[in-house]
Amino acid sequence: MTEETLRDSTARPDTPDAGAQPRPAADPGPRFGEQGGRLTYGTYLRLAELLDQQVPESAPPAHDELLFITIHQVYELWFKLLLAELTDARDRLLAGETYLPRVRLERCLTVERVLVQQVDVIDTMTPQDFVAFRAKLAPASGFQSSQFREIEFLSGLKDPGYLARFRGISEGERRRLDARLAEPSLWDGFLAVLAKAGFAVETAEQRFAAYARIAGDRERFGPLWDLAEALVAHDQGFALWRARHVLMAERQIGTKPGTGGSAGGAYLRSRVETRFYPELWELRSRL
Ligand code: HEM
C-alpha cells in the first residue's frame, strides 16, 4: 500500500479540505470496527499463542518436521469444528428437527473434502525426509487423536475397546471420550426423527421397512431422505479419508510398523471398510 492510499483510507470522511470553511459536522461516531478498539487481527485470533505451538523435536530441526506438525495441527482444528457441527446436528435431531441438521452435515462434508485433499500436502514429503525425524516422535501416533475418536463415537461408531488400547490418555481426553460413549449419537438422533415421523425403529426389520418407504416416496418424505443421504455422505467422507490415509502412510513407511505400535499399513487397511451407518449402505442392495 502506498503512503497516499494509506492516508486516503484512514482519512475521516468529515475531515475538512485544506482552505475550505470548516463545517459544523455532526459527530458520525466511531467508524465500523472502532467501537471497542480493543482487538487486532492477531489478538482476536490469538496468533501469538497459535503460532508458538509448532515445536520440532529434532535438533537441529529436520526441514520437514514443521510441515508434519503443522498438518496434524490443522487436522485437529478441523476436527474441533466437525465436533461442534456434528454435536449441534445431533442435538437438533433429538429435538425432532431435520433442516438445520442437514445443513450442518453439508458443512461437515465440505470440511471432510478438505481433509482428504490436504493429504496432497504431506505427500510432498519424501520418505527419506520423514525418516530424518520419525524416531523422535515415537510412540506418539495419530491413533491417539482423541478428537478423531470422538467424531467416530458421536457419529455412531462406538468402540469402548479403543480406550483400553490408547496408551498415555490424559484425564481430560478420557472424560470426553467416556462422555461421547455415554451420550446419544447422530444415528440415535436420526432414529429419533424417524420415530417422530411415525416409523417404528426398534428392530432392524422395522427400520428397513421405514427406509424403503422413505426412499420410495421422496415427494412425501423428502426431508427424511435428504437427511439419510447427508448421513451417507458424511460416512463416505470419512471412508475416503481412511482410504487416502492408508496410501499416505504406506507411501511414507511401506510395511514398517506404526509409531503407535500397530502393524502399520495392515492395521489401517483393516479400518478401510469401517462404516458409521451400515444399514443405509445395505439399503442400496435392497432397493
Ligand atoms: C507421514 C504421514 C503419516 C503416517 C506415516 C501415518 C501413519 C499411521 C499409522 C501407521 C497409523 C496406525 C497406528 C500406529 O501404529 O501408529 C496411523 C493412525 C492414524 N493416523 Fe496417521 N499417519 C500419517 C499422517 C497422519 C495425519 C496427517 C493424520 C491427521 C490427523 C493422521 C491421523 C491418524 C489417525 C486418526 C489414526 C488412527 C486411525 C484408526 O485407528 O482408524 N495421520 N497413522
mmCIF file of C-alpha atoms and ligand atoms in Angstrom:
data_model
loop_
_atom_site.group_PDB
_atom_site.id
_atom_site.type_symbol
_atom_site.label_atom_id
_atom_site.label_comp_id
_atom_site.label_asym_id
_atom_site.label_seq_id
_atom_site.Cartn_x
_atom_site.Cartn_y
_atom_site.Cartn_z
ATOM 1 C CA MET A 1 0.000 0.000 0.000
ATOM 2 C CA THR A 2 1.431 3.435 -0.921
ATOM 3 C CA GLU A 3 1.699 6.234 1.579
ATOM 4 C CA GLU A 4 -1.002 8.056 -0.417
ATOM 5 C CA THR A 5 -3.565 5.238 -0.345
ATOM 6 C CA LEU A 6 -2.785 4.628 3.304
ATOM 7 C CA ARG A 7 -3.512 8.280 4.044
ATOM 8 C CA ASP A 8 -6.683 8.150 1.953
ATOM 9 C CA SER A 9 -8.060 5.037 3.533
ATOM 10 C CA THR A 10 -7.513 6.334 7.040
ATOM 11 C CA ALA A 11 -8.906 9.857 6.372
ATOM 12 C CA ARG A 12 -12.107 10.588 8.287
ATOM 13 C CA PRO A 13 -14.997 11.351 5.889
ATOM 14 C CA ASP A 14 -15.657 14.604 7.726
ATOM 15 C CA THR A 15 -12.049 15.834 7.524
ATOM 16 C CA PRO A 16 -12.282 19.394 6.087
ATOM 17 C CA ASP A 17 -10.277 20.147 2.912
ATOM 18 C CA ALA A 18 -7.364 22.477 3.408
ATOM 19 C CA GLY A 19 -8.555 26.030 2.919
ATOM 20 C CA ALA A 20 -12.278 25.228 2.917
ATOM 21 C CA GLN A 21 -14.625 26.657 5.519
ATOM 22 C CA PRO A 22 -14.868 24.267 8.473
ATOM 23 C CA ARG A 23 -18.380 22.756 8.627
ATOM 24 C CA PRO A 24 -20.015 22.065 11.952
ATOM 25 C CA ALA A 25 -20.436 18.400 11.020
ATOM 26 C CA ALA A 26 -22.480 16.139 13.235
ATOM 27 C CA ASP A 27 -20.214 13.703 15.017
ATOM 28 C CA PRO A 28 -20.513 10.493 12.937
ATOM 29 C CA GLY A 29 -19.430 8.470 15.956
ATOM 30 C CA PRO A 30 -16.905 5.692 15.812
ATOM 31 C CA ARG A 31 -16.365 4.028 12.437
ATOM 32 C CA PHE A 32 -17.271 0.382 11.986
ATOM 33 C CA GLY A 33 -14.671 -1.694 13.747
ATOM 34 C CA GLU A 34 -13.610 1.051 16.112
ATOM 35 C CA GLN A 35 -16.401 0.577 18.627
ATOM 36 C CA GLY A 36 -14.421 -1.462 21.090
ATOM 37 C CA GLY A 37 -10.989 -0.540 19.830
ATOM 38 C CA ARG A 38 -9.543 -3.449 21.800
ATOM 39 C CA LEU A 39 -8.906 -6.081 19.168
ATOM 40 C CA THR A 40 -6.446 -6.546 16.354
ATOM 41 C CA TYR A 41 -6.335 -9.421 13.874
ATOM 42 C CA GLY A 42 -3.592 -11.005 15.941
ATOM 43 C CA THR A 43 -5.192 -10.633 19.353
ATOM 44 C CA TYR A 44 -8.649 -11.780 18.171
ATOM 45 C CA LEU A 45 -7.190 -14.942 16.637
ATOM 46 C CA ARG A 46 -4.644 -15.452 19.449
ATOM 47 C CA LEU A 47 -1.970 -15.723 16.802
ATOM 48 C CA ALA A 48 0.938 -15.266 19.181
ATOM 49 C CA GLU A 49 -0.170 -18.367 21.099
ATOM 50 C CA LEU A 50 -1.219 -20.317 17.985
ATOM 51 C CA LEU A 51 1.997 -19.710 16.070
ATOM 52 C CA ASP A 52 4.086 -20.568 19.098
ATOM 53 C CA GLN A 53 2.834 -24.161 19.122
ATOM 54 C CA GLN A 54 4.957 -25.682 16.335
ATOM 55 C CA VAL A 55 7.927 -27.025 18.247
ATOM 56 C CA PRO A 56 10.110 -29.566 16.413
ATOM 57 C CA GLU A 57 11.623 -32.425 18.432
ATOM 58 C CA SER A 58 14.611 -32.817 16.142
ATOM 59 C CA ALA A 59 17.725 -30.701 16.802
ATOM 60 C CA PRO A 60 18.818 -29.159 14.597
ATOM 61 C CA PRO A 61 15.248 -29.202 13.225
ATOM 62 C CA ALA A 62 14.748 -31.566 10.280
ATOM 63 C CA HIS A 63 13.398 -29.449 7.417
ATOM 64 C CA ASP A 64 10.074 -31.315 7.047
ATOM 65 C CA GLU A 65 9.163 -31.523 10.729
ATOM 66 C CA LEU A 66 7.448 -28.104 10.579
ATOM 67 C CA LEU A 67 5.222 -29.420 7.771
ATOM 68 C CA PHE A 68 4.470 -32.592 9.749
ATOM 69 C CA ILE A 69 3.478 -30.714 12.914
ATOM 70 C CA THR A 70 1.518 -28.064 11.014
ATOM 71 C CA ILE A 71 -0.599 -30.519 9.045
ATOM 72 C CA HIS A 72 -1.536 -32.502 12.126
ATOM 73 C CA GLN A 73 -2.485 -29.332 13.982
ATOM 74 C CA VAL A 74 -4.595 -28.159 11.044
ATOM 75 C CA TYR A 75 -6.405 -31.524 11.068
ATOM 76 C CA GLU A 76 -7.097 -31.155 14.778
ATOM 77 C CA LEU A 77 -8.581 -27.670 14.242
ATOM 78 C CA TRP A 78 -10.921 -29.064 11.585
ATOM 79 C CA PHE A 79 -11.778 -31.990 13.893
ATOM 80 C CA LYS A 80 -12.757 -29.438 16.550
ATOM 81 C CA LEU A 81 -15.087 -27.700 14.116
ATOM 82 C CA LEU A 82 -16.558 -31.030 12.952
ATOM 83 C CA LEU A 83 -17.304 -31.948 16.569
ATOM 84 C CA ALA A 84 -19.124 -28.645 17.102
ATOM 85 C CA GLU A 85 -21.180 -29.065 13.902
ATOM 86 C CA LEU A 86 -21.981 -32.731 14.491
ATOM 87 C CA THR A 87 -22.920 -32.122 18.122
ATOM 88 C CA ASP A 88 -25.340 -29.395 17.088
ATOM 89 C CA ALA A 89 -26.782 -31.619 14.346
ATOM 90 C CA ARG A 90 -27.252 -34.451 16.854
ATOM 91 C CA ASP A 91 -28.961 -32.168 19.410
ATOM 92 C CA ARG A 92 -31.340 -30.792 16.802
ATOM 93 C CA LEU A 93 -32.169 -34.269 15.503
ATOM 94 C CA LEU A 94 -33.020 -35.347 19.032
ATOM 95 C CA ALA A 95 -35.320 -32.313 19.206
ATOM 96 C CA GLY A 96 -37.050 -33.512 16.011
ATOM 97 C CA GLU A 97 -35.518 -31.030 13.531
ATOM 98 C CA THR A 98 -34.438 -32.024 10.021
ATOM 99 C CA TYR A 99 -33.474 -28.815 8.162
ATOM 100 C CA LEU A 100 -30.539 -27.476 10.213
ATOM 101 C CA PRO A 101 -29.091 -30.935 10.945
ATOM 102 C CA ARG A 102 -28.827 -31.465 7.174
ATOM 103 C CA VAL A 103 -27.233 -28.033 6.738
ATOM 104 C CA ARG A 104 -24.678 -28.861 9.463
ATOM 105 C CA LEU A 105 -23.897 -32.205 7.812
ATOM 106 C CA GLU A 106 -23.361 -30.489 4.471
ATOM 107 C CA ARG A 107 -20.768 -28.197 6.047
ATOM 108 C CA CYS A 108 -19.090 -31.250 7.575
ATOM 109 C CA LEU A 109 -18.944 -32.906 4.183
ATOM 110 C CA THR A 110 -17.240 -29.830 2.719
ATOM 111 C CA VAL A 111 -14.667 -29.896 5.529
ATOM 112 C CA GLU A 112 -14.153 -33.644 5.014
ATOM 113 C CA ARG A 113 -13.317 -32.996 1.363
ATOM 114 C CA VAL A 114 -10.643 -30.577 2.586
ATOM 115 C CA LEU A 115 -9.352 -33.248 4.994
ATOM 116 C CA VAL A 116 -8.906 -35.676 2.120
ATOM 117 C CA GLN A 117 -7.466 -33.067 -0.247
ATOM 118 C CA GLN A 118 -4.827 -31.797 2.128
ATOM 119 C CA VAL A 119 -3.156 -35.219 2.196
ATOM 120 C CA ASP A 120 -1.580 -33.874 -1.016
ATOM 121 C CA VAL A 121 0.470 -31.532 1.142
ATOM 122 C CA ILE A 122 2.036 -34.307 3.212
ATOM 123 C CA ASP A 123 2.653 -36.307 0.041
ATOM 124 C CA THR A 124 5.197 -33.614 -0.891
ATOM 125 C CA MET A 125 7.412 -35.048 1.875
ATOM 126 C CA THR A 126 9.746 -37.855 0.759
ATOM 127 C CA PRO A 127 10.152 -40.988 2.924
ATOM 128 C CA GLN A 128 13.849 -40.254 3.486
ATOM 129 C CA ASP A 129 12.984 -36.766 4.770
ATOM 130 C CA PHE A 130 10.396 -38.318 7.123
ATOM 131 C CA VAL A 131 12.934 -40.855 8.414
ATOM 132 C CA ALA A 132 15.131 -37.916 9.427
ATOM 133 C CA PHE A 133 12.829 -37.139 12.367
ATOM 134 C CA ARG A 134 10.314 -40.038 12.641
ATOM 135 C CA ALA A 135 12.100 -41.784 15.530
ATOM 136 C CA LYS A 136 11.846 -38.565 17.572
ATOM 137 C CA LEU A 137 8.067 -38.602 17.660
ATOM 138 C CA ALA A 138 7.530 -42.282 18.611
ATOM 139 C CA PRO A 139 5.483 -43.585 20.392
ATOM 140 C CA ALA A 140 3.163 -40.666 19.527
ATOM 141 C CA SER A 141 0.671 -41.604 16.786
ATOM 142 C CA GLY A 142 -2.489 -40.395 15.087
ATOM 143 C CA PHE A 143 -4.055 -43.413 16.775
ATOM 144 C CA GLN A 144 -4.060 -41.226 19.897
ATOM 145 C CA SER A 145 -6.111 -38.451 18.288
ATOM 146 C CA SER A 146 -8.950 -38.329 20.775
ATOM 147 C CA GLN A 147 -10.896 -35.819 18.671
ATOM 148 C CA PHE A 148 -10.841 -38.253 15.725
ATOM 149 C CA ARG A 149 -12.225 -40.951 18.037
ATOM 150 C CA GLU A 150 -14.810 -38.522 19.440
ATOM 151 C CA ILE A 151 -16.034 -37.938 15.889
ATOM 152 C CA GLU A 152 -16.352 -41.699 15.392
ATOM 153 C CA PHE A 153 -18.226 -42.158 18.680
ATOM 154 C CA LEU A 154 -20.516 -39.170 18.042
ATOM 155 C CA SER A 155 -21.250 -40.352 14.514
ATOM 156 C CA GLY A 156 -22.397 -43.716 15.886
ATOM 157 C CA LEU A 157 -19.314 -45.933 15.743
ATOM 158 C CA LYS A 158 -18.777 -46.588 19.444
ATOM 159 C CA ASP A 159 -15.891 -48.905 20.288
ATOM 160 C CA PRO A 160 -15.088 -48.792 24.030
ATOM 161 C CA GLY A 161 -12.175 -51.188 23.335
ATOM 162 C CA TYR A 162 -10.363 -48.207 21.838
ATOM 163 C CA LEU A 163 -9.942 -46.642 25.295
ATOM 164 C CA ALA A 164 -8.093 -49.747 26.524
ATOM 165 C CA ARG A 165 -5.688 -49.571 23.568
ATOM 166 C CA PHE A 166 -4.998 -45.829 23.965
ATOM 167 C CA ARG A 167 -1.670 -45.573 25.797
ATOM 168 C CA GLY A 168 -0.974 -42.356 27.672
ATOM 169 C CA ILE A 169 -4.510 -40.969 27.538
ATOM 170 C CA SER A 170 -4.924 -37.775 29.608
ATOM 171 C CA GLU A 171 -7.660 -37.396 32.186
ATOM 172 C CA GLY A 172 -9.430 -34.764 30.085
ATOM 173 C CA GLU A 173 -9.342 -36.953 26.979
ATOM 174 C CA ARG A 174 -10.732 -39.926 28.901
ATOM 175 C CA ARG A 175 -13.530 -37.794 30.337
ATOM 176 C CA ARG A 176 -14.530 -36.509 26.909
ATOM 177 C CA LEU A 177 -14.399 -39.946 25.297
ATOM 178 C CA ASP A 178 -16.393 -41.545 28.150
ATOM 179 C CA ALA A 179 -18.992 -38.811 27.726
ATOM 180 C CA ARG A 180 -19.174 -39.411 23.950
ATOM 181 C CA LEU A 181 -19.659 -43.133 24.557
ATOM 182 C CA ALA A 182 -22.491 -42.469 27.009
ATOM 183 C CA GLU A 183 -24.355 -39.755 25.093
ATOM 184 C CA PRO A 184 -26.667 -40.292 22.096
ATOM 185 C CA SER A 185 -25.016 -40.410 18.674
ATOM 186 C CA LEU A 186 -26.066 -38.826 15.386
ATOM 187 C CA TRP A 187 -27.571 -42.189 14.496
ATOM 188 C CA ASP A 188 -29.716 -42.097 17.659
ATOM 189 C CA GLY A 189 -30.812 -38.625 16.551
ATOM 190 C CA PHE A 190 -31.745 -39.893 13.090
ATOM 191 C CA LEU A 191 -33.806 -42.725 14.570
ATOM 192 C CA ALA A 192 -35.500 -40.235 16.913
ATOM 193 C CA VAL A 193 -36.583 -38.202 13.870
ATOM 194 C CA LEU A 194 -37.921 -41.319 12.143
ATOM 195 C CA ALA A 195 -39.828 -42.283 15.293
ATOM 196 C CA LYS A 196 -41.297 -38.788 15.493
ATOM 197 C CA ALA A 197 -42.469 -39.156 11.883
ATOM 198 C CA GLY A 198 -44.387 -42.258 12.955
ATOM 199 C CA PHE A 199 -41.990 -45.037 11.900
ATOM 200 C CA ALA A 200 -41.255 -47.997 14.149
ATOM 201 C CA VAL A 201 -37.460 -48.217 14.561
ATOM 202 C CA GLU A 202 -36.935 -50.818 17.297
ATOM 203 C CA THR A 203 -35.824 -53.757 15.149
ATOM 204 C CA ALA A 204 -33.677 -53.901 12.009
ATOM 205 C CA GLU A 205 -36.680 -55.250 10.093
ATOM 206 C CA GLN A 206 -38.813 -52.255 11.116
ATOM 207 C CA ARG A 207 -36.046 -49.837 10.229
ATOM 208 C CA PHE A 208 -35.523 -51.323 6.761
ATOM 209 C CA ALA A 209 -39.267 -51.084 6.195
ATOM 210 C CA ALA A 210 -39.049 -47.392 7.163
ATOM 211 C CA TYR A 211 -36.065 -46.696 4.856
ATOM 212 C CA ALA A 212 -37.848 -48.431 1.969
ATOM 213 C CA ARG A 213 -40.964 -46.292 2.428
ATOM 214 C CA ILE A 214 -38.941 -43.101 2.671
ATOM 215 C CA ALA A 215 -36.841 -43.998 -0.379
ATOM 216 C CA GLY A 216 -39.955 -44.943 -2.321
ATOM 217 C CA ASP A 217 -41.896 -41.736 -1.657
ATOM 218 C CA ARG A 218 -39.465 -38.814 -1.778
ATOM 219 C CA GLU A 219 -42.270 -36.383 -2.568
ATOM 220 C CA ARG A 220 -43.742 -37.080 0.846
ATOM 221 C CA PHE A 221 -40.613 -37.893 2.834
ATOM 222 C CA GLY A 222 -38.093 -35.595 1.083
ATOM 223 C CA PRO A 223 -36.559 -34.094 4.264
ATOM 224 C CA LEU A 224 -36.038 -37.564 5.769
ATOM 225 C CA TRP A 225 -34.496 -38.908 2.568
ATOM 226 C CA ASP A 226 -32.190 -35.860 2.303
ATOM 227 C CA LEU A 227 -31.133 -36.363 5.900
ATOM 228 C CA ALA A 228 -30.332 -40.036 5.298
ATOM 229 C CA GLU A 229 -28.291 -39.052 2.234
ATOM 230 C CA ALA A 230 -26.423 -36.403 4.238
ATOM 231 C CA LEU A 231 -25.505 -39.099 6.776
ATOM 232 C CA VAL A 232 -24.285 -41.379 3.980
ATOM 233 C CA ALA A 233 -22.221 -38.505 2.561
ATOM 234 C CA HIS A 234 -20.636 -37.856 5.985
ATOM 235 C CA ASP A 235 -19.882 -41.579 6.289
ATOM 236 C CA GLN A 236 -18.397 -41.595 2.795
ATOM 237 C CA GLY A 237 -16.284 -38.536 3.666
ATOM 238 C CA PHE A 238 -14.596 -40.462 6.470
ATOM 239 C CA ALA A 239 -14.297 -43.655 4.419
ATOM 240 C CA LEU A 240 -12.460 -41.670 1.744
ATOM 241 C CA TRP A 241 -10.156 -40.179 4.358
ATOM 242 C CA ARG A 242 -9.315 -43.653 5.745
ATOM 243 C CA ALA A 243 -8.537 -44.929 2.251
ATOM 244 C CA ARG A 244 -6.385 -41.887 1.477
ATOM 245 C CA HIS A 245 -4.621 -42.129 4.851
ATOM 246 C CA VAL A 246 -3.506 -45.737 4.202
ATOM 247 C CA LEU A 247 -1.919 -44.677 0.941
ATOM 248 C CA MET A 248 -0.287 -41.688 2.616
ATOM 249 C CA ALA A 249 1.118 -43.926 5.375
ATOM 250 C CA GLU A 250 2.332 -46.650 3.005
ATOM 251 C CA ARG A 251 3.912 -44.053 0.749
ATOM 252 C CA GLN A 252 5.967 -42.894 3.745
ATOM 253 C CA ILE A 253 6.707 -46.063 5.710
ATOM 254 C CA GLY A 254 5.931 -49.003 3.378
ATOM 255 C CA THR A 255 5.334 -52.092 5.527
ATOM 256 C CA LYS A 256 7.080 -50.781 8.656
ATOM 257 C CA PRO A 257 5.078 -50.843 11.904
ATOM 258 C CA GLY A 258 3.404 -47.621 13.076
ATOM 259 C CA THR A 259 4.879 -45.345 15.741
ATOM 260 C CA GLY A 260 1.789 -46.190 17.825
ATOM 261 C CA GLY A 261 2.755 -49.880 17.843
ATOM 262 C CA SER A 262 0.304 -51.256 15.266
ATOM 263 C CA ALA A 263 1.288 -53.292 12.218
ATOM 264 C CA GLY A 264 1.065 -50.029 10.238
ATOM 265 C CA GLY A 265 -0.455 -50.314 6.761
ATOM 266 C CA ALA A 266 -2.029 -53.706 7.565
ATOM 267 C CA TYR A 267 -3.871 -52.229 10.565
ATOM 268 C CA LEU A 268 -5.009 -49.207 8.570
ATOM 269 C CA ARG A 269 -6.269 -51.432 5.757
ATOM 270 C CA SER A 270 -8.406 -53.324 8.268
ATOM 271 C CA ARG A 271 -10.122 -49.996 9.054
ATOM 272 C CA VAL A 272 -10.927 -49.048 5.472
ATOM 273 C CA GLU A 273 -14.212 -50.980 5.432
ATOM 274 C CA THR A 274 -15.422 -49.201 8.589
ATOM 275 C CA ARG A 275 -18.827 -47.542 8.165
ATOM 276 C CA PHE A 276 -20.856 -45.351 10.513
ATOM 277 C CA TYR A 277 -24.231 -46.298 9.016
ATOM 278 C CA PRO A 278 -24.084 -49.842 7.586
ATOM 279 C CA GLU A 279 -27.875 -50.040 7.352
ATOM 280 C CA LEU A 280 -28.040 -47.058 4.998
ATOM 281 C CA TRP A 281 -25.430 -48.753 2.759
ATOM 282 C CA GLU A 282 -27.293 -52.061 2.989
ATOM 283 C CA LEU A 283 -30.456 -50.251 1.888
ATOM 284 C CA ARG A 284 -28.872 -49.800 -1.572
ATOM 285 C CA SER A 285 -28.743 -53.540 -2.083
ATOM 286 C CA ARG A 286 -32.406 -53.876 -1.167
ATOM 287 C CA LEU A 287 -33.868 -51.236 -3.452
HETATM 288 C C1 HEM B 1 3.655 -39.306 7.363
HETATM 289 C C2 HEM B 1 2.354 -39.329 7.471
HETATM 290 C C3 HEM B 1 1.606 -40.373 8.281
HETATM 291 C C4 HEM B 1 1.931 -41.665 8.533
HETATM 292 C C5 HEM B 1 3.157 -42.448 8.045
HETATM 293 C C6 HEM B 1 0.883 -42.209 9.355
HETATM 294 C C7 HEM B 1 0.853 -43.497 9.826
HETATM 295 C C8 HEM B 1 -0.122 -44.026 10.654
HETATM 296 C C9 HEM B 1 -0.131 -45.386 11.155
HETATM 297 C C10 HEM B 1 0.905 -46.440 10.835
HETATM 298 C C11 HEM B 1 -1.225 -45.494 11.944
HETATM 299 C C12 HEM B 1 -1.646 -46.745 12.731
HETATM 300 C C13 HEM B 1 -1.390 -46.580 14.206
HETATM 301 C C14 HEM B 1 0.064 -46.685 14.566
HETATM 302 O O1 HEM B 1 0.562 -47.791 14.752
HETATM 303 O O2 HEM B 1 0.737 -45.632 14.684
HETATM 304 C C15 HEM B 1 -1.922 -44.238 11.921
HETATM 305 C C16 HEM B 1 -3.111 -43.989 12.550
HETATM 306 C C17 HEM B 1 -3.778 -42.802 12.470
HETATM 307 N N1 HEM B 1 -3.340 -41.637 11.872
HETATM 308 FE FE1 HEM B 1 -1.725 -41.449 10.692
HETATM 309 N N2 HEM B 1 -0.054 -41.244 9.567
HETATM 310 C C18 HEM B 1 0.353 -40.097 8.940
HETATM 311 C C19 HEM B 1 -0.296 -38.881 8.928
HETATM 312 C C20 HEM B 1 -1.479 -38.615 9.571
HETATM 313 C C21 HEM B 1 -2.147 -37.357 9.558
HETATM 314 C C22 HEM B 1 -1.692 -36.098 8.817
HETATM 315 C C23 HEM B 1 -3.249 -37.500 10.327
HETATM 316 C C24 HEM B 1 -4.231 -36.415 10.593
HETATM 317 C C25 HEM B 1 -4.789 -36.245 11.759
HETATM 318 C C26 HEM B 1 -3.275 -38.849 10.828
HETATM 319 C C27 HEM B 1 -4.247 -39.389 11.648
HETATM 320 C C28 HEM B 1 -4.302 -40.692 12.051
HETATM 321 C C29 HEM B 1 -5.411 -41.264 12.792
HETATM 322 C C30 HEM B 1 -6.689 -40.541 13.195
HETATM 323 C C31 HEM B 1 -5.095 -42.589 13.031
HETATM 324 C C32 HEM B 1 -5.984 -43.631 13.724
HETATM 325 C C33 HEM B 1 -6.727 -44.391 12.632
HETATM 326 C C34 HEM B 1 -7.592 -45.512 13.148
HETATM 327 O O3 HEM B 1 -7.355 -46.050 14.244
HETATM 328 O O4 HEM B 1 -8.554 -45.847 12.441
HETATM 329 N N3 HEM B 1 -2.192 -39.497 10.324
HETATM 330 N N4 HEM B 1 -1.222 -43.360 11.124
#
